[in-house]
Short mmCIF file of C-alpha atoms and ligand atoms in Angstrom, two decimals:
data_model
loop_
_atom_site.label_atom_id
_atom_site.label_comp_id
_atom_site.label_asym_id
_atom_site.label_seq_id
_atom_site.Cartn_x
_atom_site.Cartn_y
_atom_site.Cartn_z
CA MET A 1 0.00 0.00 0.00
CA GLN A 2 1.40 3.41 -0.93
CA PRO A 3 1.82 5.97 1.85
CA PRO A 4 -0.56 8.89 1.40
CA LYS A 5 1.80 11.86 1.65
CA ASP A 6 5.38 12.77 0.89
CA TYR A 7 6.47 12.90 4.51
CA ILE A 8 7.29 9.25 4.05
CA PHE A 9 8.71 7.32 1.13
CA ASN A 10 8.44 3.63 0.59
CA HIS A 11 11.47 1.62 -0.33
CA LYS A 12 11.28 -2.14 -0.68
CA GLY A 13 8.04 -2.28 1.26
CA PHE A 14 9.15 -0.12 4.16
CA ASN A 15 8.38 3.53 4.96
CA PHE A 16 11.31 5.90 5.55
CA GLN A 17 11.68 9.61 6.30
CA PRO A 18 12.72 11.24 3.00
CA ASP A 19 14.70 14.17 4.37
CA LEU A 20 16.99 11.86 6.35
CA VAL A 21 17.84 9.00 4.01
CA THR A 22 17.94 7.94 0.37
CA ALA A 23 17.05 4.67 -1.30
CA GLU A 24 20.70 4.31 -2.38
CA TYR A 25 21.92 4.59 1.19
CA ILE A 26 19.42 2.00 2.39
CA ASP A 27 20.55 -0.36 -0.38
CA SER A 28 24.19 0.22 0.57
CA LEU A 29 23.50 -1.04 4.10
CA GLU A 30 23.26 -4.60 2.81
CA ASP A 31 27.07 -4.56 2.54
CA PHE A 32 27.74 -2.41 5.59
CA GLU A 33 30.62 -4.16 7.28
CA ILE A 34 29.66 -5.70 10.58
CA ARG A 35 32.07 -6.43 13.42
CA ASP A 36 31.52 -9.26 15.87
CA SER A 37 31.58 -6.73 18.69
CA ASP A 38 28.82 -4.52 17.21
CA VAL A 39 25.54 -4.24 19.10
CA PHE A 40 22.33 -3.34 17.28
CA LEU A 41 19.19 -2.22 19.02
CA VAL A 42 16.17 -2.75 16.78
CA THR A 43 12.68 -1.47 17.45
CA PHE A 44 9.48 -0.37 15.85
CA PRO A 45 9.19 3.37 16.72
CA LYS A 46 7.90 4.31 20.17
CA SER A 47 8.72 0.93 21.67
CA GLY A 48 11.47 1.92 24.09
CA THR A 49 14.31 2.82 21.74
CA VAL A 50 15.76 5.78 23.61
CA TRP A 51 15.33 3.93 26.89
CA THR A 52 17.38 0.99 25.63
CA GLN A 53 19.87 3.29 23.88
CA ASN A 54 20.40 4.87 27.28
CA ILE A 55 20.84 1.50 28.97
CA LEU A 56 23.38 0.38 26.37
CA SER A 57 25.31 3.61 26.68
CA LEU A 58 25.31 3.28 30.46
CA ILE A 59 26.49 -0.32 30.31
CA TYR A 60 29.36 0.42 27.93
CA HIS A 61 30.46 3.87 29.07
CA GLU A 62 31.76 4.38 32.57
CA GLY A 63 31.83 8.11 31.90
CA HIS A 64 28.09 8.04 31.34
CA ARG A 65 27.50 6.03 34.51
CA ASP A 66 29.55 8.31 36.73
CA GLY A 67 28.50 11.53 34.99
CA THR A 68 32.02 12.56 33.89
CA GLU A 69 31.11 12.55 30.18
CA ASP A 70 28.37 14.51 28.53
CA THR A 71 27.52 12.90 25.21
CA ASP A 72 24.13 12.79 23.52
CA LEU A 73 22.61 9.36 23.07
CA MET A 74 22.47 10.04 19.33
CA ASP A 75 26.26 10.06 19.32
CA ARG A 76 26.64 7.05 21.61
CA VAL A 77 24.08 4.86 19.90
CA PRO A 78 23.47 6.46 16.49
CA TRP A 79 20.81 5.41 14.02
CA LEU A 80 22.13 3.14 11.31
CA GLU A 81 19.66 4.19 8.62
CA TYR A 82 19.33 7.82 9.71
CA ASN A 83 22.87 9.13 10.02
CA ILE A 84 21.67 12.50 11.31
CA ARG A 85 25.08 13.69 12.54
CA SER A 86 26.94 12.45 9.45
CA MET A 87 29.21 10.29 11.57
CA ASP A 88 31.88 8.14 10.04
CA TYR A 89 30.51 4.77 11.13
CA ILE A 90 33.36 2.86 9.52
CA SER A 91 36.06 4.38 11.69
CA ARG A 92 34.14 4.33 14.96
CA PRO A 93 36.02 2.42 17.63
CA SER A 94 34.67 -0.93 18.80
CA PRO A 95 32.38 -1.85 20.31
CA ARG A 96 30.03 0.13 18.11
CA LEU A 97 26.46 0.56 19.31
CA PHE A 98 23.71 1.25 16.76
CA ALA A 99 19.96 1.73 16.77
CA ALA A 100 17.68 0.88 13.85
CA HIS A 101 13.99 0.68 12.99
CA LEU A 102 14.74 -1.46 9.96
CA PRO A 103 12.79 -4.59 9.11
CA TYR A 104 14.75 -7.84 9.32
CA TYR A 105 15.21 -8.04 5.56
CA LEU A 106 16.91 -4.63 5.12
CA VAL A 107 19.67 -4.94 7.72
CA PRO A 108 23.32 -5.56 6.79
CA LYS A 109 23.86 -9.14 5.71
CA GLY A 110 26.60 -9.50 8.32
CA LEU A 111 23.86 -9.42 10.96
CA ARG A 112 22.02 -12.24 9.25
CA ASN A 113 25.23 -14.24 9.41
CA LYS A 114 25.01 -13.94 13.20
CA ARG A 115 27.91 -11.58 13.41
CA ALA A 116 27.23 -8.97 16.10
CA LYS A 117 24.40 -8.96 18.62
CA VAL A 118 20.88 -7.69 18.14
CA ILE A 119 18.51 -6.59 20.89
CA TYR A 120 14.91 -6.30 19.74
CA VAL A 121 12.53 -4.40 22.00
CA ALA A 122 8.78 -4.68 21.40
CA ARG A 123 5.94 -2.83 23.13
CA ASN A 124 2.23 -3.52 23.21
CA PRO A 125 0.88 -1.95 20.03
CA LYS A 126 -1.89 0.12 21.61
CA ASP A 127 0.64 2.00 23.72
CA VAL A 128 2.89 2.27 20.65
CA LEU A 129 0.03 3.78 18.69
CA VAL A 130 -0.79 6.34 21.39
CA SER A 131 2.85 7.27 21.95
CA TYR A 132 3.30 7.59 18.18
CA TYR A 133 0.24 9.81 17.86
CA HIS A 134 1.56 12.23 20.47
CA PHE A 135 5.00 12.15 18.89
CA THR A 136 3.69 13.16 15.46
CA ARG A 137 2.47 16.39 17.01
CA MET A 138 5.94 17.44 18.10
CA ALA A 139 7.88 15.96 15.18
CA VAL A 140 7.84 18.96 12.84
CA LYS A 141 8.58 17.04 9.64
CA PHE A 142 5.83 14.48 10.23
CA GLU A 143 2.40 15.09 8.92
CA THR A 144 0.18 15.78 11.89
CA ALA A 145 -2.96 13.71 11.89
CA GLU A 146 -6.26 15.56 12.05
CA ASN A 147 -7.27 13.53 15.08
CA PHE A 148 -6.54 10.27 16.85
CA ASP A 149 -9.03 8.30 14.77
CA ASP A 150 -7.32 9.40 11.58
CA PHE A 151 -3.87 8.47 12.89
CA MET A 152 -5.11 5.10 14.16
CA GLU A 153 -6.38 4.22 10.69
CA ARG A 154 -2.99 5.07 9.21
CA PHE A 155 -1.23 3.05 11.88
CA LEU A 156 -3.49 0.05 11.28
CA ALA A 157 -2.84 0.30 7.55
CA GLY A 158 0.93 0.61 8.07
CA GLU A 159 0.91 4.09 6.51
CA VAL A 160 3.32 5.56 9.03
CA LEU A 161 7.10 5.68 9.29
CA ALA A 162 8.41 2.12 9.72
CA SER A 163 5.19 0.81 8.17
CA SER A 164 3.21 -1.93 9.88
CA TRP A 165 3.83 -2.79 13.53
CA LEU A 166 2.61 -6.34 12.90
CA ASP A 167 4.91 -6.85 9.91
CA HIS A 168 7.87 -5.52 11.87
CA VAL A 169 7.46 -7.59 15.00
CA GLU A 170 6.29 -10.74 13.20
CA GLY A 171 9.13 -10.47 10.69
CA TRP A 172 11.85 -10.14 13.28
CA TYR A 173 10.38 -12.87 15.46
CA ALA A 174 9.87 -15.29 12.60
CA HIS A 175 13.50 -14.82 11.50
CA LYS A 176 15.05 -14.86 14.94
CA GLY A 177 16.94 -18.03 14.05
CA ASP A 178 18.98 -16.04 11.52
CA PHE A 179 20.28 -13.62 14.13
CA ASN A 180 22.16 -13.57 17.38
CA ILE A 181 19.21 -11.87 19.04
CA LEU A 182 17.62 -11.09 22.40
CA PHE A 183 13.93 -10.17 22.55
CA LEU A 184 12.72 -7.92 25.31
CA THR A 185 9.45 -6.16 25.89
CA TYR A 186 8.98 -2.60 27.04
CA GLU A 187 6.58 -3.95 29.63
CA GLU A 188 9.10 -6.28 31.24
CA MET A 189 11.59 -3.40 31.34
CA LYS A 190 8.96 -1.27 33.04
CA LYS A 191 7.98 -3.96 35.53
CA ASP A 192 11.48 -5.08 36.42
CA LEU A 193 14.18 -2.77 35.12
CA ARG A 194 16.97 -4.35 37.13
CA ASN A 195 16.25 -7.81 35.80
CA SER A 196 15.98 -6.45 32.25
CA VAL A 197 19.36 -4.73 32.55
CA LEU A 198 20.80 -7.99 33.88
CA LYS A 199 19.33 -9.88 30.90
CA ILE A 200 20.96 -7.39 28.54
CA CYS A 201 24.31 -7.66 30.33
CA THR A 202 24.21 -11.45 30.24
CA PHE A 203 23.38 -11.43 26.53
CA LEU A 204 26.22 -9.01 25.82
CA GLY A 205 28.67 -10.83 28.07
CA LYS A 206 29.18 -7.69 30.15
CA LYS A 207 29.93 -8.20 33.82
CA LEU A 208 29.10 -5.15 35.92
CA THR A 209 29.77 -4.81 39.63
CA GLU A 210 26.76 -4.41 41.89
CA ASP A 211 27.44 -0.66 42.11
CA GLU A 212 27.75 -0.31 38.34
CA LEU A 213 24.55 -2.24 37.79
CA GLN A 214 22.76 -0.06 40.30
CA ALA A 215 24.06 3.07 38.56
CA VAL A 216 22.69 1.83 35.22
CA VAL A 217 19.29 1.06 36.73
CA ASP A 218 19.11 4.39 38.58
CA LYS A 219 19.95 6.43 35.50
CA ALA A 220 17.57 4.50 33.27
CA THR A 221 14.39 5.17 35.25
CA PHE A 222 11.76 7.32 33.57
CA ASP A 223 12.07 10.09 36.15
CA LYS A 224 15.86 10.34 35.75
CA MET A 225 15.78 10.18 31.97
CA ARG A 226 13.05 12.80 31.79
CA VAL A 227 15.40 15.39 33.27
CA ASP A 228 18.53 14.17 31.48
CA PRO A 229 19.00 16.38 28.37
CA ARG A 230 21.21 13.69 26.78
CA ALA A 231 18.36 11.23 26.92
CA ASN A 232 15.26 13.24 26.07
CA TYR A 233 16.17 14.87 22.76
CA GLU A 234 16.25 18.31 24.35
CA HIS A 235 19.15 19.27 22.07
CA MET A 236 17.29 18.36 18.90
CA PRO A 237 16.88 21.42 16.61
CA ALA A 238 13.46 23.06 16.86
CA ASP A 239 12.83 22.49 13.15
CA ILE A 240 12.90 18.74 13.86
CA LEU A 241 11.30 18.47 17.30
CA ASP A 242 9.09 21.23 18.65
CA GLN A 243 9.49 20.95 22.43
CA ASP A 244 6.52 23.30 22.91
CA LYS A 245 4.21 20.72 21.40
CA GLY A 246 5.01 17.88 23.76
CA ARG A 247 7.70 15.90 25.51
CA PHE A 248 9.63 13.00 24.10
CA LEU A 249 9.58 11.23 27.46
CA ARG A 250 5.87 11.72 27.83
CA LYS A 251 4.22 9.21 30.20
CA GLY A 252 6.48 6.18 30.13
CA THR A 253 3.97 3.68 31.37
CA ILE A 254 1.89 0.65 30.39
CA GLY A 255 -1.76 1.13 29.51
CA ASP A 256 -1.90 4.83 28.66
CA TRP A 257 -3.90 3.78 25.58
CA LYS A 258 -6.90 3.46 27.89
CA ASN A 259 -6.79 7.22 28.47
CA ILE A 260 -7.29 8.09 24.84
CA MET A 261 -8.86 5.17 22.97
CA THR A 262 -12.62 4.87 23.14
CA VAL A 263 -14.19 1.41 23.46
CA ALA A 264 -15.16 1.62 19.79
CA GLN A 265 -11.59 2.52 18.76
CA SER A 266 -10.16 -0.28 20.87
CA GLU A 267 -12.58 -2.74 19.27
CA ARG A 268 -11.71 -1.47 15.81
CA PHE A 269 -8.03 -1.93 16.65
CA ASP A 270 -8.67 -5.47 17.90
CA SER A 271 -10.64 -6.36 14.80
CA VAL A 272 -7.57 -5.64 12.65
CA PHE A 273 -4.85 -6.94 14.98
CA LYS A 274 -6.48 -9.77 16.92
CA GLU A 275 -5.78 -12.79 14.78
CA ARG A 276 -2.16 -12.01 13.97
CA LEU A 277 -1.51 -10.92 17.56
CA GLN A 278 -2.90 -14.20 18.84
CA ASN A 279 -0.57 -16.10 16.56
CA LEU A 280 2.45 -14.06 17.60
CA PRO A 281 4.51 -15.99 20.17
CA LEU A 282 5.50 -12.71 21.84
CA LYS A 283 2.88 -11.81 24.44
CA PHE A 284 2.25 -8.38 25.89
CA CYS A 285 1.04 -6.78 29.07
CA TRP A 286 -1.67 -4.15 28.46
CA ASP A 287 -1.97 -2.43 31.82
CA ILE A 288 0.47 -1.36 34.52
CA ASN A 289 -1.56 -3.32 37.09
CA GLU A 290 -1.50 -6.53 35.07
CA ASP A 291 1.10 -9.22 35.58
CA LEU A 292 3.51 -9.93 32.76
CA PRO A 293 2.35 -12.84 30.59
CA SER A 294 4.27 -15.98 31.45
S1 PPS B 1 11.51 6.66 19.00
O1 PPS B 1 11.04 7.98 18.47
O2 PPS B 1 11.11 5.55 18.14
O3 PPS B 1 12.96 6.67 19.25
O4 PPS B 1 10.72 6.51 20.39
P1 PPS B 1 11.07 5.43 21.52
O5 PPS B 1 12.23 5.87 22.29
O6 PPS B 1 11.09 4.07 20.93
O7 PPS B 1 9.76 5.48 22.42
C1 PPS B 1 9.42 6.59 23.21
C2 PPS B 1 8.55 6.07 24.33
O8 PPS B 1 9.39 5.40 25.31
C3 PPS B 1 9.15 6.00 26.57
N1 PPS B 1 10.35 5.92 27.43
C4 PPS B 1 10.35 5.35 28.65
N2 PPS B 1 9.38 4.69 29.31
C5 PPS B 1 9.69 4.23 30.55
N3 PPS B 1 10.89 4.40 31.16
C6 PPS B 1 11.88 5.07 30.52
N4 PPS B 1 13.05 5.23 31.13
C7 PPS B 1 11.63 5.56 29.20
N5 PPS B 1 12.36 6.24 28.28
C8 PPS B 1 11.56 6.46 27.22
C9 PPS B 1 8.77 7.44 26.22
O9 PPS B 1 8.21 8.11 27.32
C10 PPS B 1 7.81 7.18 25.07
O10 PPS B 1 6.58 6.61 25.49
P2 PPS B 1 5.28 7.45 25.87
O11 PPS B 1 4.19 6.43 26.07
O12 PPS B 1 4.99 8.38 24.74
O13 PPS B 1 5.59 8.18 27.16
#
């Protein structure tokens, strides 16, 4: 399905932001040289990307943990497909940390050969939708939806940046055998941040002392990140993110969808997502007071 407006362009079945990337660059990523020590964080937008970028930066950079270095997350864990700061990725020292919203089939082939490690973070799609809707209002280059209903229809049809949530999550999960990959959910991070950080450390083979671990957990809470300019996109130019129209770290919880979606909207959402969600082995928690699915 073609996206409706030119704020997105579709390349090989996936919607990108035109002012930040070209089709040629995306194609060139197939041969982007991967190192065994690289770490890739992959998400559908609004699923906990910046949160996990922060955690990765804290795990790998002592100067971030102890506050002696002041580096934006965009420079610590830059986007692979959106090289906003025009960094020279090739000459970055190892271990390189990257973030990406790419679908499984557009990532460098070195990743599919199980070189490097991939962390995939997924979030329940109703909270993703609501977070995304609010984000489009502050993201200057995005087309602002007339209303929530309008945005929900686009989201359900995959007519947003990064296309369809279902395609993204299903695709990565179905191909997990091709990658050296850890799946996490936003909800498990929210419910037990310490255990989630431990899971990430174990996967990455990083041994932190108890104090270091505690420092990572402390600095990765919503309240700390909300006031950390490195973590909340405060330094983003106003022609990209309009801080007067909202906050990047907005609510940071599970179940905020209930505050905006009507019963009819929720039912409409379910009617489109239900069957494929039921078949997805990844299970989600839909409310902060609910237990995590076992
Ligand atoms: S993006 O634009 O794709 O990079 O957005 P992303 O970072 O994936 O998602 C933004 C949402 O993640 C929430 N967030 C957090 N929640 C809980 N704890 C922490 N520490 C945290 N950091 C970021 C952020 O608030 C956005 O969710 P909403 O629901 O809009 O608050």
